[in-house]
Coordinates of C-alpha atoms (C1' of nucleotides) in Angstrom, one line a residue:
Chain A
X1 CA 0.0 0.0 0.0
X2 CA 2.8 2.5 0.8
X3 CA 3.7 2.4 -2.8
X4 CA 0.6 3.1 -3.9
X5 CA 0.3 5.8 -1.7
X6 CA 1.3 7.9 1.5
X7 CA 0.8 6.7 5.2
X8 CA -1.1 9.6 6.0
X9 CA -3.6 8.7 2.9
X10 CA -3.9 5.1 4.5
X11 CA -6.9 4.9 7.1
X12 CA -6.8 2.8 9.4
X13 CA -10.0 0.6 8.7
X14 CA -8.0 0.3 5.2
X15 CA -5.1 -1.6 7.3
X16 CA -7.4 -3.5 9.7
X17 CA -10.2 -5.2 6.6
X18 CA -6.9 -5.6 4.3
X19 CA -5.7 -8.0 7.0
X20 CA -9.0 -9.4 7.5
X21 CA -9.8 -7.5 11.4
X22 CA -11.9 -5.2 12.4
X23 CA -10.8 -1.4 13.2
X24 CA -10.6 -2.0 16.8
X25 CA -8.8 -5.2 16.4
X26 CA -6.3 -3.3 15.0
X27 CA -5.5 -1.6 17.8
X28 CA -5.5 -5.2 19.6
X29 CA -1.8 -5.1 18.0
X30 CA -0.8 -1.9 17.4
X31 CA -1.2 1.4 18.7
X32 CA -1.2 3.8 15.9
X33 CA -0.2 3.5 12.1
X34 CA 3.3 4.9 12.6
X35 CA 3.6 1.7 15.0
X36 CA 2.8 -0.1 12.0
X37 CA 5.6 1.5 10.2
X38 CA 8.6 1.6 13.2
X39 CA 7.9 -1.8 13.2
X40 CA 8.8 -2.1 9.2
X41 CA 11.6 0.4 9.7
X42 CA 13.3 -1.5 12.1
X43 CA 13.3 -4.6 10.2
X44 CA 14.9 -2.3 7.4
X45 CA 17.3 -1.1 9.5
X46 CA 18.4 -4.5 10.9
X47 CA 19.4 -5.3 7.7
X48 CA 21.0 -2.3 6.8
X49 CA 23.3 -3.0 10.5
X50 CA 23.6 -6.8 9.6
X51 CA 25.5 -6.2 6.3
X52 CA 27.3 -3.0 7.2
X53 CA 28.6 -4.9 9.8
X54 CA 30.0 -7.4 7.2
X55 CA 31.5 -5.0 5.2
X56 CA 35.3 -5.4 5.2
X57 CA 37.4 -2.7 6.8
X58 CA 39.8 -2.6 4.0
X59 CA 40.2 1.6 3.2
X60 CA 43.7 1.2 3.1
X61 CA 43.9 -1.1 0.1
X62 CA 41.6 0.3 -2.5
X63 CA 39.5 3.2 -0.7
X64 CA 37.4 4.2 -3.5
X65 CA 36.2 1.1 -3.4
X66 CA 35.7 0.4 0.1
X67 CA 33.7 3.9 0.4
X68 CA 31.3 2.6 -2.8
X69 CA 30.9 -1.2 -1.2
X70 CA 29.6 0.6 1.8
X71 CA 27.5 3.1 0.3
X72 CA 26.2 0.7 -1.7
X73 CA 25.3 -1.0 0.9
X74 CA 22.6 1.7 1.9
X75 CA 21.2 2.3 -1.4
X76 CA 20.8 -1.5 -2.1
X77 CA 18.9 -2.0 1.1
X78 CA 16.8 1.2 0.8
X79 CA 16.2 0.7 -2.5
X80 CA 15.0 -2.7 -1.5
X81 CA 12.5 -1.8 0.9
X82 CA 12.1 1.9 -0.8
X83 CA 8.3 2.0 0.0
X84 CA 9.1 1.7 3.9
X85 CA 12.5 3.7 3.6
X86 CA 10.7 6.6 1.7
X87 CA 7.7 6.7 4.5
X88 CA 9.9 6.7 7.4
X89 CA 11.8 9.4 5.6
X90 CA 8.6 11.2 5.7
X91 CA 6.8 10.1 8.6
X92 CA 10.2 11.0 11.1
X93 CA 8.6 14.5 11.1
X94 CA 5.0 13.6 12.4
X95 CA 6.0 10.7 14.7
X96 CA 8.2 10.8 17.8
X97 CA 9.4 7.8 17.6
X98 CA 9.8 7.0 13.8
X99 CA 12.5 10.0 14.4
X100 CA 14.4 8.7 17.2
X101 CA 14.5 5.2 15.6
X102 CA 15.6 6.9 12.4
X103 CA 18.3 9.7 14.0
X104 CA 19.8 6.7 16.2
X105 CA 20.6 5.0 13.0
X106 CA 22.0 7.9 10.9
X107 CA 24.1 8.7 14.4
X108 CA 25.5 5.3 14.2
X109 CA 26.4 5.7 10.2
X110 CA 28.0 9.0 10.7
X111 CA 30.0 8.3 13.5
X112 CA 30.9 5.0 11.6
X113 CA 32.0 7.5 8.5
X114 CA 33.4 9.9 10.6
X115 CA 35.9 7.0 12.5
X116 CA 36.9 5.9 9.0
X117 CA 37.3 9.3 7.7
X118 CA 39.8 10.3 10.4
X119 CA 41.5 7.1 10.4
X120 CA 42.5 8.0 6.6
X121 CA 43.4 11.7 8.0
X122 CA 45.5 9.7 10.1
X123 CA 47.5 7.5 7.9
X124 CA 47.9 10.2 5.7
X125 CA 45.1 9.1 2.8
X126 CA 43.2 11.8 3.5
X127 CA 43.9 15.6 3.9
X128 CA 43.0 17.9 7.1
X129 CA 40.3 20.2 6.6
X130 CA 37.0 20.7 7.7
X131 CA 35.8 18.9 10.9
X132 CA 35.4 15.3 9.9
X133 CA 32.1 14.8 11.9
X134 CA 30.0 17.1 10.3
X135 CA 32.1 16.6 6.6
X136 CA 30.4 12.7 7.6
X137 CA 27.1 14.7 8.4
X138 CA 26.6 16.5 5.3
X139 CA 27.3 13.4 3.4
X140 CA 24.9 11.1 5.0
X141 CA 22.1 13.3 4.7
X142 CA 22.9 14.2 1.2
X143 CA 22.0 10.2 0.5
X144 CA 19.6 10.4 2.9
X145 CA 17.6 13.1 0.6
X146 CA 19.2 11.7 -2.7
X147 CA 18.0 8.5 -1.8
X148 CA 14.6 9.6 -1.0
X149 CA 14.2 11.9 -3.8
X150 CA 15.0 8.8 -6.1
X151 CA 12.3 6.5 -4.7
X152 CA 9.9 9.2 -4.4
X153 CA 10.3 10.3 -8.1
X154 CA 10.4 13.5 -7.5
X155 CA 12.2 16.3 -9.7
X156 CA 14.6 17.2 -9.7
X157 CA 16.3 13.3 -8.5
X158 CA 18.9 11.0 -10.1
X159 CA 18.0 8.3 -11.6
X160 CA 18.4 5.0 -9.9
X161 CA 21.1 3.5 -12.2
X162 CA 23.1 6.5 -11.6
X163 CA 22.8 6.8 -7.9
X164 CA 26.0 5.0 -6.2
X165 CA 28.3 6.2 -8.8
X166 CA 27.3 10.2 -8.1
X167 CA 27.2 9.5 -4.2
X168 CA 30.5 7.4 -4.0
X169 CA 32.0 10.2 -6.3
X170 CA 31.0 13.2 -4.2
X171 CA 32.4 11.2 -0.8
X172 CA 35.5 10.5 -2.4
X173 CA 36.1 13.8 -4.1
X174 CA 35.1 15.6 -0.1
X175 CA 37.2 13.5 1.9
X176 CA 40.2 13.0 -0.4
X177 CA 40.1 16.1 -2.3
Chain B
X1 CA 3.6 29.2 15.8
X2 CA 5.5 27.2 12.8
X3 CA 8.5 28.1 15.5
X4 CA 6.9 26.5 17.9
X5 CA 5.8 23.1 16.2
X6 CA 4.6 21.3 13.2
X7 CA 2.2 22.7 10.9
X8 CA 0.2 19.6 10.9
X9 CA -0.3 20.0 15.2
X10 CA -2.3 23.4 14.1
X11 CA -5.5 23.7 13.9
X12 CA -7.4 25.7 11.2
X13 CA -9.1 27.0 14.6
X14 CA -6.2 28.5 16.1
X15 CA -5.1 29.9 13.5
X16 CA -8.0 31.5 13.1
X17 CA -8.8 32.8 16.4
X18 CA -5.1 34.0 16.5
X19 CA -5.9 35.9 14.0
X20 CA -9.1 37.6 15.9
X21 CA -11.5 35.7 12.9
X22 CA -13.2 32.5 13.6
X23 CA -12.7 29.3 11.5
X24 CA -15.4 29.7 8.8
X25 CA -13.6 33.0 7.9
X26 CA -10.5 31.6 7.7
X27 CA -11.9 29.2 4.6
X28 CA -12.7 33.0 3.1
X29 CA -9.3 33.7 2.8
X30 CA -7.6 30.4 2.4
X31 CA -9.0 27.1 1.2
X32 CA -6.2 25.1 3.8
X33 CA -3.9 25.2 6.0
X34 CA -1.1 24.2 3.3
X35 CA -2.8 26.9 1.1
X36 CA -0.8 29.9 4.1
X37 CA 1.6 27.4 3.9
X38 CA 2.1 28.3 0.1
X39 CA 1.7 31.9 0.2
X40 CA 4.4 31.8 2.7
X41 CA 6.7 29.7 0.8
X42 CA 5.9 31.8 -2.2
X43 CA 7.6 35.0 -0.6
X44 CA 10.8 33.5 0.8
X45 CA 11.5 31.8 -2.8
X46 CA 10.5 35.2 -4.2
X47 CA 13.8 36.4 -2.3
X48 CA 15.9 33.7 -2.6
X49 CA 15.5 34.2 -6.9
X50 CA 15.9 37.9 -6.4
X51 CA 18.9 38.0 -4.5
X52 CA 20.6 35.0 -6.5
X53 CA 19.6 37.0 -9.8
X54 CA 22.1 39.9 -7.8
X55 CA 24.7 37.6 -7.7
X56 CA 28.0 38.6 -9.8
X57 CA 28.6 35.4 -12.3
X58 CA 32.7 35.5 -11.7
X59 CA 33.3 32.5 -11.8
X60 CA 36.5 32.9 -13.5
X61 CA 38.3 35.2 -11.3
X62 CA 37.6 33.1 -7.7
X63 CA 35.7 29.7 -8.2
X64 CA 35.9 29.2 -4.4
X65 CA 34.1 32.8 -3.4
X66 CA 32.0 32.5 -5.9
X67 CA 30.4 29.0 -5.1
X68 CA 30.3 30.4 -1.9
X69 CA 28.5 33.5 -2.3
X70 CA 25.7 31.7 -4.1
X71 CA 25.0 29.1 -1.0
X72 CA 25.2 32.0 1.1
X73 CA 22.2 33.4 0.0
X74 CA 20.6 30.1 0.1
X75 CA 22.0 29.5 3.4
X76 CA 20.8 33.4 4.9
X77 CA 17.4 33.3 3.5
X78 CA 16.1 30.2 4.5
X79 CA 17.9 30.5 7.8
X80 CA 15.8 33.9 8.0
X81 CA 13.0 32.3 7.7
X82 CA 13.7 29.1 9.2
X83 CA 10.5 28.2 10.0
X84 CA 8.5 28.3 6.9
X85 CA 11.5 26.7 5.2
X86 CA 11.5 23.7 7.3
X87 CA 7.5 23.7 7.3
X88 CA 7.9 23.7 3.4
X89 CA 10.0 21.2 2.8
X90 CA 8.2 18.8 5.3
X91 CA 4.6 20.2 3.7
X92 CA 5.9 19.1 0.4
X93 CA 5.0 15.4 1.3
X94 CA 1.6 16.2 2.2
X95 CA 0.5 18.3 -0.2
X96 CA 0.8 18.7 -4.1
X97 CA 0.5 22.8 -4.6
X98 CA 3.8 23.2 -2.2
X99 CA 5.5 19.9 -3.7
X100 CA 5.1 21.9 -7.0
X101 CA 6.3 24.9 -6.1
X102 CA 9.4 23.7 -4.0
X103 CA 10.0 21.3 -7.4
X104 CA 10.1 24.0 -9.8
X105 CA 12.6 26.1 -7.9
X106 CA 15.0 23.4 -7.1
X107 CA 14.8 22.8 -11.0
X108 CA 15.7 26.3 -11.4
X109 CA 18.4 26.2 -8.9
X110 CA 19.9 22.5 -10.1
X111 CA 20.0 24.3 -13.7
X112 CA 21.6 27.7 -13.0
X113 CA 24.4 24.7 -10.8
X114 CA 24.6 22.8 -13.6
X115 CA 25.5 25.3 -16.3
X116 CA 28.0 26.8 -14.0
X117 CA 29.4 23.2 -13.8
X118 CA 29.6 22.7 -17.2
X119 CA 31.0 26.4 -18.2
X120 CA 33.8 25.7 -15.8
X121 CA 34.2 22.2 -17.2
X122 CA 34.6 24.5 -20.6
X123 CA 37.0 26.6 -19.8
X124 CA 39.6 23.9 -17.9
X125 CA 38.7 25.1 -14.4
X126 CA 37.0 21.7 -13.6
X127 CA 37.6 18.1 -14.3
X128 CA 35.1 16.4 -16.6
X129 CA 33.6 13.7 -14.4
X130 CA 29.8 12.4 -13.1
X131 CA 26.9 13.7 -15.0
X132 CA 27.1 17.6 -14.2
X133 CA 22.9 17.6 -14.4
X134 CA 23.4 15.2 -11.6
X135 CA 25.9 16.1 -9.5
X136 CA 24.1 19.5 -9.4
X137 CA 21.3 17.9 -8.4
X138 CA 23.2 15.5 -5.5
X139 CA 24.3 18.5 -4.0
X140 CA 21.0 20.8 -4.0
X141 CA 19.8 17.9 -2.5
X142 CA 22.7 18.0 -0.1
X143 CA 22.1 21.5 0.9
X144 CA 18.0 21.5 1.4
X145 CA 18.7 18.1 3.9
X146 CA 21.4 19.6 5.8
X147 CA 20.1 22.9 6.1
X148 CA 16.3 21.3 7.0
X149 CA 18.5 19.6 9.5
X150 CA 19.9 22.6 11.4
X151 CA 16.5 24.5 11.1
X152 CA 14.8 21.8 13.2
X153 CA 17.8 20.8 15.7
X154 CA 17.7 17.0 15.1
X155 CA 20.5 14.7 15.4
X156 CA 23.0 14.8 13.5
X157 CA 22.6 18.0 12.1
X158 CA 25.7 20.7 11.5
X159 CA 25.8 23.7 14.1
X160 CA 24.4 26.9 12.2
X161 CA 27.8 28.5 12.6
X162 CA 29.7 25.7 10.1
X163 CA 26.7 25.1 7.7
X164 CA 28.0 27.1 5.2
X165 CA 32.1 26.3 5.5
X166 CA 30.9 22.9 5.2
X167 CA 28.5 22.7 2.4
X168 CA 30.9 24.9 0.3
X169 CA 33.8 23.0 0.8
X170 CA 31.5 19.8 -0.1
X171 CA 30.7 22.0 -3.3
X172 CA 34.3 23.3 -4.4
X173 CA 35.7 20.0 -4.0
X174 CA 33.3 17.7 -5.8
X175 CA 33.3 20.3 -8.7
X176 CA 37.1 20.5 -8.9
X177 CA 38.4 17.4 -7.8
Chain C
dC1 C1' -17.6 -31.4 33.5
dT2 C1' -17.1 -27.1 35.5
dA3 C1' -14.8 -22.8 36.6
dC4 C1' -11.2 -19.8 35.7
dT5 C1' -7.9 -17.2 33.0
dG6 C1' -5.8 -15.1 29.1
dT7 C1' -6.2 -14.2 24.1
dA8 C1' -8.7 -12.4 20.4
dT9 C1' -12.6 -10.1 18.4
dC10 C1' -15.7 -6.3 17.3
dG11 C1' -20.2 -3.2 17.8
dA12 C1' -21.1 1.1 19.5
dC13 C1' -19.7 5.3 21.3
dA14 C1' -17.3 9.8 22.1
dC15 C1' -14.2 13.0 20.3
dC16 C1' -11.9 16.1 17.2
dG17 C1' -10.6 18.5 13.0
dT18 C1' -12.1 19.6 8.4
dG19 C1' -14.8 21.7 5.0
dT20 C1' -19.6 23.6 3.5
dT21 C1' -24.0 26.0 3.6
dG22 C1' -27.0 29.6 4.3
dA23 C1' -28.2 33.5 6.7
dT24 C1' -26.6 38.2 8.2
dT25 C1' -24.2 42.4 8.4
dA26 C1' -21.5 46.2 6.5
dA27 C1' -19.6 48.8 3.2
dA28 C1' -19.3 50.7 -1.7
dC29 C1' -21.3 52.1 -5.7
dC30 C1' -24.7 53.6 -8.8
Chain D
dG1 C1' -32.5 54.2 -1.7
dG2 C1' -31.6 50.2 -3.7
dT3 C1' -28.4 46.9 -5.5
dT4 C1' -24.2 44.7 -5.6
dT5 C1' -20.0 43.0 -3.4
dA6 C1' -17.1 41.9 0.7
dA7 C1' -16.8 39.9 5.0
dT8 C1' -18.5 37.3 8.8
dC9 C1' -20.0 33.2 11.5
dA10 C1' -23.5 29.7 13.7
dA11 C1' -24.7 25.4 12.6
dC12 C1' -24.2 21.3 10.2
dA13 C1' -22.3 17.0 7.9
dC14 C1' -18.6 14.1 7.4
dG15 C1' -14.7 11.2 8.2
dG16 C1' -10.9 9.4 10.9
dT17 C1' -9.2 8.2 15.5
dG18 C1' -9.1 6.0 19.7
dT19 C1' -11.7 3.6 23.7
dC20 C1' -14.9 0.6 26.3
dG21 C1' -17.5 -3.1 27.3
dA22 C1' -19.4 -7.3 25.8
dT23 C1' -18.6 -11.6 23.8
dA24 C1' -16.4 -15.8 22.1
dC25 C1' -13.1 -19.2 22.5
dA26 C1' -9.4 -21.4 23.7
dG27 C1' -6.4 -23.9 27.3
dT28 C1' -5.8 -25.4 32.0
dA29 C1' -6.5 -26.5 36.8
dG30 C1' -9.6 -28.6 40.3

DNA sequence: CTACTGTATCGACACCGTGTTGATTAAACC
DNA sequence: GGTTTAATCAACACGGTGTCGATACAGTAG
C-alpha cells in the first residue's frame, strides 16, 4: 500500500479489513499506524546493521572502493525496501518515535564514517580540513535526501542506475580532495 | 507558531482565532492550512530568486568565493526564515501545490548549478567527471537536507555557525576534484 | 464437566478536526 | 434608496481516531 500511496492517505479501517480485522482489532496489535511502520523500519534497518557490519574494513587497500561497497550497501537495502525507507523518511517529522528510531541509525552511520574518515586523515590518505564529523554529516544526509528523492520520483532526483556512482564520487572527491 | 511546532499540530481553529477571525472566515481567505503554507513559501522563494539574480557570475576570477556567495544566499534566507522553510520542505509530502512549487525552484536552482558546472568544465577550471545535471542535483539535494536539519535541531545535524564552511567545501571539492 | 484465565474479536460510542451552507451584516457604488 | 459585493459566522455533515465493554473461544487447573 505504501507504494501506492502515502501513510497519511492510509486509514486505518484500510489496514485493519486488508488483513482481514476489524478497526478496533487493529489496535489489539498496534497502537497507531506509525507503530505499523517503526515496526517495518526496524526490520529495514536491521538489515542495513547486519551487512554494514560485514563490510570489510579494508580503506587502506583500494578506498574508492571500500567507500562505494559501503554506500552501496545503503542504497541497495533502501532501494529494497524503498516503500518503507521513503515513508519513514517522511513520517520521522510527524512521529516521535519513527525520528528517534531513524536519528539513532544515521548517528551510528555518521559516526561510523566519521571514525573511518579520520583514520584515513591519520594514515595520511586523506587531507586535514574541515571537521570530519559534520564533513560525515553533510554526506549522509545528502544520500539520505538523494536517496529519497529517487524512490519518491520526484524532480529534480537522479535516476536509480546512476545513484551509487554520483554519491560514492561526491564522498570521495570531499574527503580525499 | 511554525516556530513552535509542526504545521500539521495546528489547527485551522487557532489559526483563526489567532488571528481575531473564527474558523469559517479563515476558509474566506484560504482554502487550507497548506494553502498559508504556500503563500508563505511563495515569498521566501521570491527572495531567494531575487537576491541570486544579484549575484556577480565571476566564476573565473575566484571559483571558491564565488560557489560560496551563491550558498550563502541560500543558506541566509532560509535561515531567515527558518521556520517556513522547514514547514515547506516537510509540507511538500503532504500536499501537491507546495510539492510543486518547492520542485520548480529546485529545477531552477539544479539548472543555474549545472550550467555553472559545465561552463567551468569548458574553460579547464573543472575536471570532466559524473553527469554535471546530476551532480548538481546531488548537492542541492545536499544542501535542502542539511540545512532542513539545522533548522529543526535533530541529530545529526551541522551547528548553524559551520553550515556554510561545510556545504561549500563539499561543493568546491566535488566540482574541482 | 465445570470454573477460571488469558487471548482475540468487534459493535457502538465519544471526540476532534475539516470543510460547506445559508443567513446576516457592512460597506461601496450607482 | 436600492443593488451589488465583501466579509462574517453559527450550525451542520462528514470522516478518521481511539476507547470501552461485551462476547467468544481457547487452554488449563480442580
Amino acid at each position: 500500500m505504501l507504494g501506492e500511496r502515502p501513510l497519511e492517505d492510509i486509514s486505518i479501517e484500510e489496514l485493519a479489513t486488508g488483513a482481514g480485522i476489524s478497526r478496533p482489532t487493529f489496535y489489539f496489535y498496534f497502537s497507531s499506524k506509525d507503530d505499523v511502520l517503526l515496526a517495518l523500519l526496524d526490520q529495514v534497518i536491521s538489515q542495513v546493521e547486519h551487512r554494514v557490519a560485514a563490510l570489510p574494513r579494508d580503506f587502506d587497500v583500494d578506498p574508492e572502493a571500500a567507500w562505494r561497497r559501503s554506500i552501496a550497501v545503503f542504497v541497495e537495502v533502501f532501494t529494497e525496501h524503498r516503500a518503507v525507507s521513503a515513508a519513514a523518511i517522511t513520517g520521522r517529522v510527524r512521529n516521535a518515535e519513527v525520528h528517534d528510531l531513524w536519528a539513532k541509525s544515521m548517528q551510528t552511520w555518521v559516526g561510523y564514517s566519521t571514525e573511518v574518515i579520520l583514520a584515513e586523515r591519520a594514515r595520511g590518505a586523506a587531507p586535514e580540513g574541515v571537521d570530519a564529523g559534520e564533513l560525515a554529516t553533510a554526506l549522509n544526509l545528502m544520500n539520505e535526501r538523494v536517496l529519497g528523492a529517487a524512490f519518491t520520483g520526484e524532480t529534480p532526483a537522479i535516476d536509480h542506475s546512476h545513484v551509487l556512482d554520483v554519491l560514492s564520487g561526491i564522498w570521495i572527491r570531499s574527503i580525499y580532495q
